[in-house]
Coordinates of C-alpha atoms and ligand atoms in Angstrom, one line a residue:
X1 CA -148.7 170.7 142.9
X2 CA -152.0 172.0 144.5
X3 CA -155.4 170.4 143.1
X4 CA -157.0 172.0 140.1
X5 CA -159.9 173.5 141.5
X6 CA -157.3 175.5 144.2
X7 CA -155.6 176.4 141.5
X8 CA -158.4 178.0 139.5
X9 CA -159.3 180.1 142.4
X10 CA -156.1 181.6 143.5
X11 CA -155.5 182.2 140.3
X12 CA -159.0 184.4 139.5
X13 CA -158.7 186.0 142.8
X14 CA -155.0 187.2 142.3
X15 CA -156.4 189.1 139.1
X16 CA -158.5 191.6 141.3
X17 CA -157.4 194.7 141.9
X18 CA -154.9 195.1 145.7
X19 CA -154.6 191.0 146.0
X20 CA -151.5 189.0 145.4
X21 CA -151.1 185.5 145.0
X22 CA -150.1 185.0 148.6
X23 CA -153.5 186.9 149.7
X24 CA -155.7 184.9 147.3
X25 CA -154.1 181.8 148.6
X26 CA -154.7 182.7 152.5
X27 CA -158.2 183.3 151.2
X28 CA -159.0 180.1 149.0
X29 CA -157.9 177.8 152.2
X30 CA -159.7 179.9 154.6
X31 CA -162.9 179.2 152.4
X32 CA -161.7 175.1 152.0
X33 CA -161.0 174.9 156.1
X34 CA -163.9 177.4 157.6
X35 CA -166.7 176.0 159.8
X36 CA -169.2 178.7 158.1
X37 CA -170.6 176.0 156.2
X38 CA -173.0 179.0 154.0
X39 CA -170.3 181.0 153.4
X40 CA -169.1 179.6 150.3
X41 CA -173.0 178.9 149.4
X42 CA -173.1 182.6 149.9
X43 CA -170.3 184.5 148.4
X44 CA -170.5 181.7 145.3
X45 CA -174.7 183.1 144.7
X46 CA -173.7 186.6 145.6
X47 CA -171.3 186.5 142.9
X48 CA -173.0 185.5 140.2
X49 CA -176.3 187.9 140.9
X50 CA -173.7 190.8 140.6
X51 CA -174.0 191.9 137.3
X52 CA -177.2 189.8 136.7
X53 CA -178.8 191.6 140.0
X54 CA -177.6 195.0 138.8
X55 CA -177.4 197.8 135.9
X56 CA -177.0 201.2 135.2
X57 CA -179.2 204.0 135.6
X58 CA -179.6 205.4 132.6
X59 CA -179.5 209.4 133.2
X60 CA -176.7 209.3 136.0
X61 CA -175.4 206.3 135.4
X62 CA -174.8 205.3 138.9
X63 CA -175.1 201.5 140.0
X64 CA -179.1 200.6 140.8
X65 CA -181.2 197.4 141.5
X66 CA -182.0 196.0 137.7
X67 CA -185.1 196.3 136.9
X68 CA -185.4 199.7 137.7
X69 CA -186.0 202.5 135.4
X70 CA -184.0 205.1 137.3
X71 CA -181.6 205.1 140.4
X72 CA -183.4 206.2 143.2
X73 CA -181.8 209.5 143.3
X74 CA -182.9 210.1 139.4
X75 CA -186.1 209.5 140.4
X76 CA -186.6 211.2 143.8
X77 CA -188.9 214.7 142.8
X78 CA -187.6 216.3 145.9
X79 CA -183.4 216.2 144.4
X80 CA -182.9 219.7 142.8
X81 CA -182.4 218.5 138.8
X82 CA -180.5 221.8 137.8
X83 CA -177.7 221.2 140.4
X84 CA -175.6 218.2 139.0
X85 CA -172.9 216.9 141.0
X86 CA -170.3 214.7 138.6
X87 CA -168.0 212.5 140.2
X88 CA -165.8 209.4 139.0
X89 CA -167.5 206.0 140.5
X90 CA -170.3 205.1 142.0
X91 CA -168.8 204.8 145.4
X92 CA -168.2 208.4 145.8
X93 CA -172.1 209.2 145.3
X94 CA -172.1 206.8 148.2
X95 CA -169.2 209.1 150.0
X96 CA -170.8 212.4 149.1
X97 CA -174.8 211.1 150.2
X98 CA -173.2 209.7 153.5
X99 CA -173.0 213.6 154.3
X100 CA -176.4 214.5 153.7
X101 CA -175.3 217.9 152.9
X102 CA -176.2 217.4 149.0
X103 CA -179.7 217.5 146.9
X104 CA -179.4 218.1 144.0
X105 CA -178.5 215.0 141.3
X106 CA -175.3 212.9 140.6
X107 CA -173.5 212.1 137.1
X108 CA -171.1 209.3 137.4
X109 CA -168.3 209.3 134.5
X110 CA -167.2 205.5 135.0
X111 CA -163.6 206.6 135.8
X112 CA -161.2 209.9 134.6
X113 CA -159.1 210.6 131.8
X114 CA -155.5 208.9 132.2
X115 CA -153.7 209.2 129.1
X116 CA -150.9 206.4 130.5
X117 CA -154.1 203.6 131.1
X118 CA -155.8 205.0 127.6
X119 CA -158.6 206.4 128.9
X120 CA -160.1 208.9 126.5
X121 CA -163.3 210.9 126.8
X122 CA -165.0 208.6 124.5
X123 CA -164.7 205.9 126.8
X124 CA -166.2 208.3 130.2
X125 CA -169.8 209.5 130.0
X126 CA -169.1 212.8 129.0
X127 CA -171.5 213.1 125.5
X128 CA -174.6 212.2 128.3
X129 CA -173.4 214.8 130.6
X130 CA -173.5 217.3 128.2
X131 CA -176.8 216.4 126.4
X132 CA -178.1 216.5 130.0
X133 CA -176.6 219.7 130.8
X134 CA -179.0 221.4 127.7
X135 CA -182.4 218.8 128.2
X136 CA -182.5 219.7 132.0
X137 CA -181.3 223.3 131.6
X138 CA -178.9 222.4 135.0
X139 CA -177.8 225.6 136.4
X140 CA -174.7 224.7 138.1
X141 CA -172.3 221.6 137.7
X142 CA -170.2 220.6 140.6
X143 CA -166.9 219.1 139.6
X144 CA -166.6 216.2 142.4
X145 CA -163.7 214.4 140.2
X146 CA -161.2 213.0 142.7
X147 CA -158.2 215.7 144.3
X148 CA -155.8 213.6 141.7
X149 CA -153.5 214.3 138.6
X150 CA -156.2 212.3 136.0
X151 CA -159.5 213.7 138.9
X152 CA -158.2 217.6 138.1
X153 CA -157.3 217.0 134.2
X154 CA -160.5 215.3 133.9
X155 CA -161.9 218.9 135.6
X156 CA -160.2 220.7 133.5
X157 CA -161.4 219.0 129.9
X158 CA -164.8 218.8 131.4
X159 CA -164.9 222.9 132.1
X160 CA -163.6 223.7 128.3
X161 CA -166.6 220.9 127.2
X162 CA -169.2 223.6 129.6
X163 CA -167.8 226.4 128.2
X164 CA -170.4 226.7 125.6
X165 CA -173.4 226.0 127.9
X166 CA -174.7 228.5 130.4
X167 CA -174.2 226.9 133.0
X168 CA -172.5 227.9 136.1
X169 CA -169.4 225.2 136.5
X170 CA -167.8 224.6 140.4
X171 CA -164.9 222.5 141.8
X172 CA -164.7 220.9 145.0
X173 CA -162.7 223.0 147.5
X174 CA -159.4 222.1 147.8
X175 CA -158.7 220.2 151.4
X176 CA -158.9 217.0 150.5
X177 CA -156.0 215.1 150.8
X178 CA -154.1 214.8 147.3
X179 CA -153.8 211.9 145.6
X180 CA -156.9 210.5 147.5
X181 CA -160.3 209.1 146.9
X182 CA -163.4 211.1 147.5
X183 CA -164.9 207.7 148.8
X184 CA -161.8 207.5 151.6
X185 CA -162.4 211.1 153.0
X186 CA -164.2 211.8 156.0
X187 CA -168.0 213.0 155.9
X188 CA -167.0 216.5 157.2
X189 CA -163.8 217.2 155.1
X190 CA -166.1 216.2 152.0
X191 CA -169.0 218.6 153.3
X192 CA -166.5 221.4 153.8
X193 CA -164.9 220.6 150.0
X194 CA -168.9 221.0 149.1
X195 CA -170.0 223.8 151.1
X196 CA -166.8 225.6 150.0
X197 CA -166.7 224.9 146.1
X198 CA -165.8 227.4 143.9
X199 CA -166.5 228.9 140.9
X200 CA -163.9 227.6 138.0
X201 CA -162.3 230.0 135.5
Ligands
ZN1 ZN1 -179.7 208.0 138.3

């Protein structure tokens, strides 16, 4: 019934993550009736430089610029390089700087283990982590995985992988809310969870 090029768009914008097909309709003729002539100019350019305009850095693997050779925390010679914080996505570095209560580095896994969605350690950045662990001879790791069943079994794995390293190996304090994202809690709850990490056995 609807026109092809409706179509194609409802049907790319129901694939993301949290939008239906009745959402990704409201949206595609909101962007065919709005008055905002540059929006669609806009959103169309901005789309395309995403992965072209971006990469990953190559020691923390957080999101940067492209054609950078480190994220700006990597290369920041004031961020304590022995103190490695190592959360899931690149949003909760955003979550955890947004506190200011952190300076040492970040390592971001690119997700957790979830045995039901196939997720392995293979597929996180876990080899890196470790191999960083023994070239920067970090002192303490901060376990910033999110206060969730895959965030605490992901932990877990990663504190058996330490084991061998001396290295001293911390988990966010509990207080977060369960089942949450470190990227949706609030600045002082997160600084609290940091300020009151503790030592993992
Ligand atoms: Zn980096």
């Amino acid at each position: 019934m609807l026109p092809e090029p409706i179509k194609m768009l409802i049907d790319a914008l129901s694939r993301l993550p949290g939008v239906g097909p009745k959402t990704a309709s409201r949206l595609v003729f909101f962007l065919l009736r709005t008055s905002e002539e540059t929006l669609v100019q806009t959103l169309a350019e901005a789309l395309l430089n995403l992965r072209a305009g971006t990469d990953y850095c190559p020691t923390c693997f957080n999101i940067m610029e492209a054609g950078r050779s480190q994220c700006k925390v990597c290369a920041d010679p004031e961020r304590i390089a022995t103190l490695v914080c190592v959360v899931e996505e690149p949003l909760d570095v955003l979550a955890l700087e947004r506190t200011s209560g952190f300076q040492g580095k970040y390592h971001v896994l690119q997700g957790a283990l979830s045995p039901i969605e196939g997720v392995g350690p293979e597929d996180l950045r876990i080899a890196e982590l470790l191999k960083r662990v023994q070239k920067d001879a970090v002192s303490e790791v901060i376990l910033a995985t999110n206060p969730s069943m895959e965030g605490d079994a992901t932990a877990m794995y990663l504190r058996q992988q330490l084991q061998p390293f001396d290295v001293r190996v911390t988990r966010l304090a509990r207080g977060l809310p369960m089942g949450g994202d470190l990227e949706y809690a609030d600045q002082n709850t997160l600084l609290r969870a940091l300020m009151g990490r503790q030592e993992m056995s």
